PDB file of C-alpha atoms in Angstrom:
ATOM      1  CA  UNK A   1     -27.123 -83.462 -40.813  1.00 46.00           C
ATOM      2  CA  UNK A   2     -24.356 -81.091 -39.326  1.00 52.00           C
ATOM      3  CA  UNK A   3     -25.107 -77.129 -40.147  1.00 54.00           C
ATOM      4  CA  UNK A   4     -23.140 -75.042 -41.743  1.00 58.00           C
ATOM      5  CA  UNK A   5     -22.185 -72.725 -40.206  1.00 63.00           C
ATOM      6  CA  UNK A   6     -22.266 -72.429 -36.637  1.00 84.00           C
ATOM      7  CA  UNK A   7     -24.922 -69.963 -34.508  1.00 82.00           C
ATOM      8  CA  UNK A   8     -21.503 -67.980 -33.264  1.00 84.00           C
ATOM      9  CA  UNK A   9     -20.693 -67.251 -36.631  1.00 87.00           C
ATOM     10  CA  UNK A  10     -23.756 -66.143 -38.127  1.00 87.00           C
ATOM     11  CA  UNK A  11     -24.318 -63.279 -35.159  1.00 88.00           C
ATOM     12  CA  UNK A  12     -20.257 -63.110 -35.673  1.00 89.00           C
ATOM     13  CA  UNK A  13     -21.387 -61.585 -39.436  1.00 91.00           C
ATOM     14  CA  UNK A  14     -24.364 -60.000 -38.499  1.00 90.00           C
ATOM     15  CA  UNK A  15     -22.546 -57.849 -36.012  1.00 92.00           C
ATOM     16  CA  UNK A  16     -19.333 -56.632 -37.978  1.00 92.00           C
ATOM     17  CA  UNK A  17     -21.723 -55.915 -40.418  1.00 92.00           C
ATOM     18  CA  UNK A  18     -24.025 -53.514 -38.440  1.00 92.00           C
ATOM     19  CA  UNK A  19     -21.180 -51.896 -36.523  1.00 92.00           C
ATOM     20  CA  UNK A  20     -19.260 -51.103 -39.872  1.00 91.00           C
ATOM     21  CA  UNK A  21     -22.583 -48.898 -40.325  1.00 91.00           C
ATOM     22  CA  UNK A  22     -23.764 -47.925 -36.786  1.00 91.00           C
ATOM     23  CA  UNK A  23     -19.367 -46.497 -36.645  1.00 90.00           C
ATOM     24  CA  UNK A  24     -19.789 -44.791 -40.102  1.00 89.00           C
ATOM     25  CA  UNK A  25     -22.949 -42.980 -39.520  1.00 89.00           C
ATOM     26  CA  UNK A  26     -23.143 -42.600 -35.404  1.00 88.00           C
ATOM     27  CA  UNK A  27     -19.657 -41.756 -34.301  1.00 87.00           C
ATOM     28  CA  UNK A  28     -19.007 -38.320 -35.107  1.00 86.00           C
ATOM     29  CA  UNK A  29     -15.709 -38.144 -32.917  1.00 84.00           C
ATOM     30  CA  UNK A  30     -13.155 -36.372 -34.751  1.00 84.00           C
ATOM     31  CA  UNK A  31     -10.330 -38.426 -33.572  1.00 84.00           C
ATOM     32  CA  UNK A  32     -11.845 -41.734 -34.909  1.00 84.00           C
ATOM     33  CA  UNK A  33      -9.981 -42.770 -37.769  1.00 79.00           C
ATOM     34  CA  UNK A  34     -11.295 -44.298 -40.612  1.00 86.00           C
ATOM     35  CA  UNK A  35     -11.780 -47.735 -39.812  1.00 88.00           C
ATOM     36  CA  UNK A  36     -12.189 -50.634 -41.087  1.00 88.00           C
ATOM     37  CA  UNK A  37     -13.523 -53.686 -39.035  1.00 91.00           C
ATOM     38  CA  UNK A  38     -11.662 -57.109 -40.273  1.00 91.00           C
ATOM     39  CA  UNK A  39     -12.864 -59.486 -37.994  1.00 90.00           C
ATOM     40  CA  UNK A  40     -15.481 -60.190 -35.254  1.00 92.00           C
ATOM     41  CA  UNK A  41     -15.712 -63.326 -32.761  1.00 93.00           C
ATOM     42  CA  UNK A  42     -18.172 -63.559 -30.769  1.00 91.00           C
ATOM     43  CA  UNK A  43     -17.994 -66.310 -27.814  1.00 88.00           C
ATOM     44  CA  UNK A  44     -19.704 -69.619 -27.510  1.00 88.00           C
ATOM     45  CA  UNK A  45     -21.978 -68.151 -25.030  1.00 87.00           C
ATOM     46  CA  UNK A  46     -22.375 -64.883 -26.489  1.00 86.00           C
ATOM     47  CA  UNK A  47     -21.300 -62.802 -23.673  1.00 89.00           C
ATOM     48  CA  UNK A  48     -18.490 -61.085 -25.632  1.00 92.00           C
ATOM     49  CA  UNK A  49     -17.389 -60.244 -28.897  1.00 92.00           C
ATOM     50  CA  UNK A  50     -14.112 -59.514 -29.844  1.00 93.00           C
ATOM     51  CA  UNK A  51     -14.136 -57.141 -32.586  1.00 93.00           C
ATOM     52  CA  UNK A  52     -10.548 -56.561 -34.382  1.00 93.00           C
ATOM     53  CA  UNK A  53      -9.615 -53.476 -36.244  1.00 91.00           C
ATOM     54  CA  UNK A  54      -7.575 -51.849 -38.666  1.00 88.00           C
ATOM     55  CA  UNK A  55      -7.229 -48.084 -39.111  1.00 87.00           C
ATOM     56  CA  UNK A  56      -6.002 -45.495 -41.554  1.00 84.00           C
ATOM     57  CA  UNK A  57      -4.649 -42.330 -39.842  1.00 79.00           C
ATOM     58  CA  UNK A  58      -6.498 -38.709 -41.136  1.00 75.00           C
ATOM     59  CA  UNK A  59      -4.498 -36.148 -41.922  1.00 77.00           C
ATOM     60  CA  UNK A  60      -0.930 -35.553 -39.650  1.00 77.00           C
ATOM     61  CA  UNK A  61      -1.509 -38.387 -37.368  1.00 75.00           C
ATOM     62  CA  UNK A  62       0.741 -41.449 -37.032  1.00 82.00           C
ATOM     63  CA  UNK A  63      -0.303 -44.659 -37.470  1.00 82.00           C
ATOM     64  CA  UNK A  64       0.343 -45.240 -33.502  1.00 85.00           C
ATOM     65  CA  UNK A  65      -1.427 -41.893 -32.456  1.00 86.00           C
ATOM     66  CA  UNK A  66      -4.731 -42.912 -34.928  1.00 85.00           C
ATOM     67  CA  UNK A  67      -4.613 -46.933 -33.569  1.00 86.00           C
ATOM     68  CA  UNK A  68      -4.843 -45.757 -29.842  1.00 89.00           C
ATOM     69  CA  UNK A  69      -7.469 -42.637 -30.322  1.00 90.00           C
ATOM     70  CA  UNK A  70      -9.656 -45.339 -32.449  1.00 89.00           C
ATOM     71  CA  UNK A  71      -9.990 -47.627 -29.920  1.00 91.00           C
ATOM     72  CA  UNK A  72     -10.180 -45.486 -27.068  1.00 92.00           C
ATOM     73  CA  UNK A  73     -13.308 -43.930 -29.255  1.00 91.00           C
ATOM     74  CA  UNK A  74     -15.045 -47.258 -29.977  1.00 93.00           C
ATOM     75  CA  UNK A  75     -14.230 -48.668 -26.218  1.00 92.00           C
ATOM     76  CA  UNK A  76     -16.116 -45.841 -24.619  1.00 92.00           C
ATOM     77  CA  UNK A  77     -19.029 -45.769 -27.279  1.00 91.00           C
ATOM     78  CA  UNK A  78     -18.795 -49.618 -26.967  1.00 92.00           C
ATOM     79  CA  UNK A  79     -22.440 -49.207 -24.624  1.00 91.00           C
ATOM     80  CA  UNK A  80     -24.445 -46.982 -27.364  1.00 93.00           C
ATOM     81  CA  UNK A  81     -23.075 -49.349 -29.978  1.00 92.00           C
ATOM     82  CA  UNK A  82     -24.170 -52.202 -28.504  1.00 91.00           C
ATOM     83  CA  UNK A  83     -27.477 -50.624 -28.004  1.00 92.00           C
ATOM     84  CA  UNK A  84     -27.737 -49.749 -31.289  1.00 90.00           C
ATOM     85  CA  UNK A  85     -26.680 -53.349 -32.471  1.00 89.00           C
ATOM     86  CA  UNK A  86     -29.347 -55.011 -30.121  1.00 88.00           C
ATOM     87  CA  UNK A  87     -32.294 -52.954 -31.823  1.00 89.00           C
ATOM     88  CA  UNK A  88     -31.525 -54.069 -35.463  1.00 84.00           C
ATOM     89  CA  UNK A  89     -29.872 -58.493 -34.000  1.00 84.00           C
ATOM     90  CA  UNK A  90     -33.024 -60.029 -31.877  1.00 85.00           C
ATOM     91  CA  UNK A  91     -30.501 -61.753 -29.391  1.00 83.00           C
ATOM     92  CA  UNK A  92     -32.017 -62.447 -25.944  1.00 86.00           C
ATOM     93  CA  UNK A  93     -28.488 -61.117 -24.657  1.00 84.00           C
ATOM     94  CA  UNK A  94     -26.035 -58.371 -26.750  1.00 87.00           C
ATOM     95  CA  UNK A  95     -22.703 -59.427 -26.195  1.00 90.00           C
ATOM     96  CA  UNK A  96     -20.133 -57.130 -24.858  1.00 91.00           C
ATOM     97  CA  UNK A  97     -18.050 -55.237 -27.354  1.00 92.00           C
ATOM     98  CA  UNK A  98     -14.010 -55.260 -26.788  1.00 93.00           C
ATOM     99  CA  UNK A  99     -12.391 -53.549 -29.277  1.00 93.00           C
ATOM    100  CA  UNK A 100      -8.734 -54.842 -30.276  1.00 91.00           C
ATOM    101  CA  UNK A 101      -6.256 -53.414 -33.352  1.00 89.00           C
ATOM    102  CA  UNK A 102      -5.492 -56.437 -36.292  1.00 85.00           C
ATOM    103  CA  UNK A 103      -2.288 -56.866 -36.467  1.00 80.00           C
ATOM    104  CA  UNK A 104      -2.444 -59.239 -39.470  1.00 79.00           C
ATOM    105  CA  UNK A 105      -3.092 -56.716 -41.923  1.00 73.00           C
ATOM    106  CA  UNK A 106       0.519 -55.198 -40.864  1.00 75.00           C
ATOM    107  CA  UNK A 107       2.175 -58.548 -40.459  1.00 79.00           C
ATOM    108  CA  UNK A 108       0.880 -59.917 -44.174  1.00 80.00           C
ATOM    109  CA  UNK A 109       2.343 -56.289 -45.512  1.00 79.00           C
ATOM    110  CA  UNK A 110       5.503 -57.188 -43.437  1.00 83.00           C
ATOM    111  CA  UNK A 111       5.439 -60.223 -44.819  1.00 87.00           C
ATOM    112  CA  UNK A 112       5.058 -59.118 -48.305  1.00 85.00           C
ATOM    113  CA  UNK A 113       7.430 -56.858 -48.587  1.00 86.00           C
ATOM    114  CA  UNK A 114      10.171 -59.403 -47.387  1.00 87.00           C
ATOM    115  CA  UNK A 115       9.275 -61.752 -50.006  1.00 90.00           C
ATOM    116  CA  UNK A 116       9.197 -59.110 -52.874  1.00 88.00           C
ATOM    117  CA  UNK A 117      12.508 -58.209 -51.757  1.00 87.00           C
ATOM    118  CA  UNK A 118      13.832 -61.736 -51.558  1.00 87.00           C
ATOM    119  CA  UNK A 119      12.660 -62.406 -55.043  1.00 86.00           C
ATOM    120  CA  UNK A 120      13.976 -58.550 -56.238  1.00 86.00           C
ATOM    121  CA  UNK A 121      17.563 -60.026 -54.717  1.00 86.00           C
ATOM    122  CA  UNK A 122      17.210 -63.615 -56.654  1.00 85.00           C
ATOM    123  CA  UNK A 123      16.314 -61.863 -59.928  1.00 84.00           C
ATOM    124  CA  UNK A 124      19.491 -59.276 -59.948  1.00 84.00           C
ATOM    125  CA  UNK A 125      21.323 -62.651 -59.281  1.00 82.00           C
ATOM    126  CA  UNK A 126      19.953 -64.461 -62.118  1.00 72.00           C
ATOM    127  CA  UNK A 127      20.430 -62.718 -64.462  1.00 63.00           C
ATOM    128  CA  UNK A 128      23.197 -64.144 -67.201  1.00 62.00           C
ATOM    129  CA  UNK A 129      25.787 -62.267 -68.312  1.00 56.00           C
ATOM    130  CA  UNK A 130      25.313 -61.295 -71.460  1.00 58.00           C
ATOM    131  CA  UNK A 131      29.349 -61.307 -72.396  1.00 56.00           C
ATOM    132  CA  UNK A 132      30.014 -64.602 -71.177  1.00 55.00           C
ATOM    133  CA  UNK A 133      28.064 -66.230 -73.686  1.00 55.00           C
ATOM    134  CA  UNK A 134      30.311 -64.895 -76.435  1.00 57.00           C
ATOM    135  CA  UNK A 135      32.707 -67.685 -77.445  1.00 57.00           C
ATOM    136  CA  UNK A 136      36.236 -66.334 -76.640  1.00 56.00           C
ATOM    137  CA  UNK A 137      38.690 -65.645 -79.376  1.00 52.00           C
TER     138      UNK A 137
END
């Protein structure tokens, strides 16, 4: 009988999990945006995980300026968060936290927005003519 879901995957769920709380209530750096954590894989042998990102800038930032003060934030608390995450996940080994931005969240709005407009462009060219119907006389 095959399991359903894999050990990898589990601790994958457990972690983004805790570190959506452990970055809500322990980082207090002002420059950290608010993020949102999308995804987390962790390796086969648990030695890393890979945790992707998405951020919202605060206040004046850009999105650029808010992406790369986020993840310089959450790289160098990556030790006290995975600290943190070992105390509440009984692992024999934490795995290593790399941070990385989601760029699928941008590339599905991308993505979006060119198929809205495609279908915007097909329904303007649709559209009868409401005169040509009229039988000519």
């Amino acid at each position: 009988m095959a399991r359903e879901f894999k050990r990898t995957d589990r601790v994958s769920d457990q972690i983004q999990r805790d570190l959506a709380m452990l970055i809500q209530r322990e980082i207090k750096d002002p420059r950290l945006g608010m993020v949102t954590i999308s995804y987390v894989k962790v390796s086969k042998d648990l030695g890393y995980s890979d945790v992707y990102i998405t951020v919202m800038p605060l206040g004046d930032q850009t999105q650029e300026l808010a992406l790369e003060q986020s993840l310089a934030v959450l790289n160098h608390a990556a030790g006290f968060l995975r600290k943190e995450l070992s105390k509440g996940i009984k692992l024999r080994v934490m795995p290593q936290l790399r941070f990385h931005f989601d760029a699928s969240v941008d590339r599905g709005r991308r993505l979006h927005s060119l198929i809205e407009q495609a279908y915007q462009q097909e329904q303007k060219r649709v559209v009868p003519d409401t005169d040509s119907d009229k039988p000519e006389e």
